[in-house]
Amino acid sequence: MSEDQHSDEFGPYTVLRSAAVIANFIILLPAALSTRSHGTSFLDFVSILIGIWLASRFVRYLGRAHEYPAAWTSPSRVRQIERRGIFSKIRHPTIAAVIYMNLAYLFLFRSMTILLTVCLCIGFWYMIAKYEESVMNERFGDQYREYIMRTGMFLAGDGHQEMY
């Protein structure tokens, strides 16, 4: 899809979504830092490795999603369903990236006190994704429903195959 098929204006939806990402991490990071675990057991080591892996998925998904204007365009302004690159496997790669980073916080800081905050943040991002899907479904109908059948919401579709 060419760049002229998307509006590059920053409307209220784009600003609010960006503010939500910033708020997500402004709330979570201080809570995680103040309550982190300082263990040195084997499970702590494994937990940190899982956190690093999740954080790397955040970077990869975000980088690959932002190769396409659909990553930052409001669903009400999209003129065509993006089906290239990461969007050929995942419908919401930017939201998936944020969710992976939230989960990474849990594993990196190993604090049960941030569990509720992470769950609330993930629930919020899930609701945003469902809202975006309802807008896209309303705009593109059967074409979008067919796209849903071929892709995953946050994980690669069709058996959750790795996309790299």
C-alpha positions as a printed Julia matrix, in Angstrom:
164×3 Matrix{Float64}:
   0.0     0.0    0.0
   1.46    3.34  -0.95
   1.92    6.11   1.53
  -0.67    8.31  -0.16
  -3.36    5.76   0.71
  -3.11    6.76   4.36
  -3.58   10.07   6.04
  -0.36   11.17   7.67
  -2.11   13.74   9.86
  -1.97   13.25  13.59
  -5.6    13.26  14.63
  -7.0    12.95  18.15
  -6.99    9.15  18.02
  -3.29    9.02  17.18
  -2.43   11.51  19.92
  -4.54    9.66  22.52
  -3.04    6.3   21.56
   0.48    7.7   21.83
  -0.35    9.28  25.2
  -1.69    5.91  26.39
   1.61    4.21  25.5
   3.56    6.86  27.39
   1.21    6.66  30.4
   1.47    2.85  30.35
   5.22    2.96  30.81
   5.29    6.02  33.11
   3.02    4.16  35.53
   4.65    0.76  35.18
   8.37    1.58  35.24
   8.51    3.35  38.64
   6.33    0.65  40.2
   8.56   -2.06  38.78
  11.78   -0.36  39.84
  10.61    0.24  43.4
   9.46   -3.35  43.99
  11.88   -5.42  41.91
  13.37   -8.66  43.13
  17.13   -8.92  43.65
  17.42  -12.7   43.64
  20.26  -14.65  42.08
  18.73  -18.09  41.8
  18.46  -20.11  38.62
  14.79  -19.11  38.31
  15.77  -15.43  38.51
  18.23  -15.99  35.68
  15.59  -17.78  33.56
  13.06  -15.05  34.32
  15.5   -12.36  33.16
  16.19  -14.29  29.94
  12.44  -14.53  29.26
  12.12  -10.79  29.95
  14.93  -10.01  27.51
  13.3   -12.24  24.87
   9.95  -10.46  25.35
  11.64   -7.05  25.17
  13.35   -8.1   21.92
   9.94   -9.01  20.48
   8.76   -5.51  21.46
  11.61   -3.99  19.45
  11.16   -6.32  16.45
   7.38   -5.95  16.25
   7.49   -2.18  16.64
  10.26   -1.82  14.07
   8.52   -4.02  11.54
   5.12   -2.43  12.09
   6.42    1.09  11.61
   7.69    0.21   8.14
   4.06    0.72   7.09
   1.8     3.77   7.58
  -0.98    1.52   8.92
   0.97    1.33  12.19
   0.29    4.96  13.03
  -2.91    5.67  11.07
  -6.27    5.77  12.81
  -8.49    2.86  11.69
 -11.12    5.39  10.61
  -8.64    6.9    8.14
  -7.22    3.72   6.61
  -8.25    3.4    2.97
  -7.18   -0.21   2.5
  -6.32   -3.18   4.72
  -2.56   -3.47   5.12
  -1.53   -7.03   4.26
   2.21   -6.71   3.73
   5.07   -7.5    6.06
   4.19   -8.12   9.69
   0.56   -7.22   8.9
   0.32  -10.39   6.79
   0.54  -12.41  10.03
  -0.58  -10.08  12.85
  -3.43   -7.55  12.8
  -2.18   -5.4   15.7
   1.63   -5.58  15.8
   2.11   -2.26  17.63
  -0.33   -3.26  20.37
   1.28   -6.72  20.51
   4.64   -4.99  20.97
   3.37   -2.97  23.93
   1.81   -6.08  25.48
   5.13   -7.96  25.09
   6.94   -5.1   26.82
   4.42   -5.15  29.68
   5.05   -8.87  30.1
   8.8    -8.24  29.9
   8.5    -5.93  32.91
   6.99   -8.79  34.91
   9.86  -11.12  34.08
  12.68   -8.58  34.27
  11.67   -7.06  37.59
  10.07  -10.22  39.05
   7.62   -8.32  41.21
   4.16   -9.6   41.98
   3.09   -6.1   43.02
   3.07   -4.94  39.4
   1.04   -7.95  38.26
  -2.29   -6.11  38.65
  -0.99   -3.05  36.79
   0.31   -5.2   33.93
  -3.01   -7.08  33.73
  -4.92   -3.78  33.61
  -2.62   -2.42  30.91
  -2.96   -5.57  28.81
  -6.74   -5.42  29.23
  -6.71   -1.79  28.1
  -4.67   -2.62  24.98
  -6.95   -5.57  24.21
  -9.95   -3.21  24.33
  -8.17   -0.77  22.0
  -7.5    -3.62  19.54
 -11.15   -4.74  19.69
 -12.25   -1.14  19.05
  -9.92   -0.9   16.04
 -11.27   -4.2   14.73
 -14.87   -3.02  15.06
 -14.03    0.13  13.07
 -12.2    -1.87  10.39
 -14.99   -4.46  10.25
 -17.56   -1.71   9.81
 -15.52   -0.07   7.04
 -14.37   -3.16   5.12
 -16.95   -5.85   6.0
 -16.33   -9.3    4.51
 -12.89   -8.3    3.28
 -11.79   -7.58   6.87
 -13.49  -10.7    8.26
 -11.51  -12.79   5.75
  -8.32  -11.0    6.89
  -9.2   -11.87  10.52
  -9.48  -15.55   9.58
  -5.95  -15.53   8.1
  -4.12  -13.55  10.78
  -3.69  -13.54  14.52
  -4.67  -10.63  16.7
  -1.33  -10.44  18.58
   0.45  -13.66  17.57
   1.23  -14.88  14.08
  -1.82  -16.57  12.59
  -2.19  -20.07  11.18
  -0.54  -22.14  13.87
   1.33  -19.19  15.36
   4.26  -19.72  13.01
   7.27  -17.51  13.46
   7.28  -14.76  10.86
  11.01  -14.32  10.47
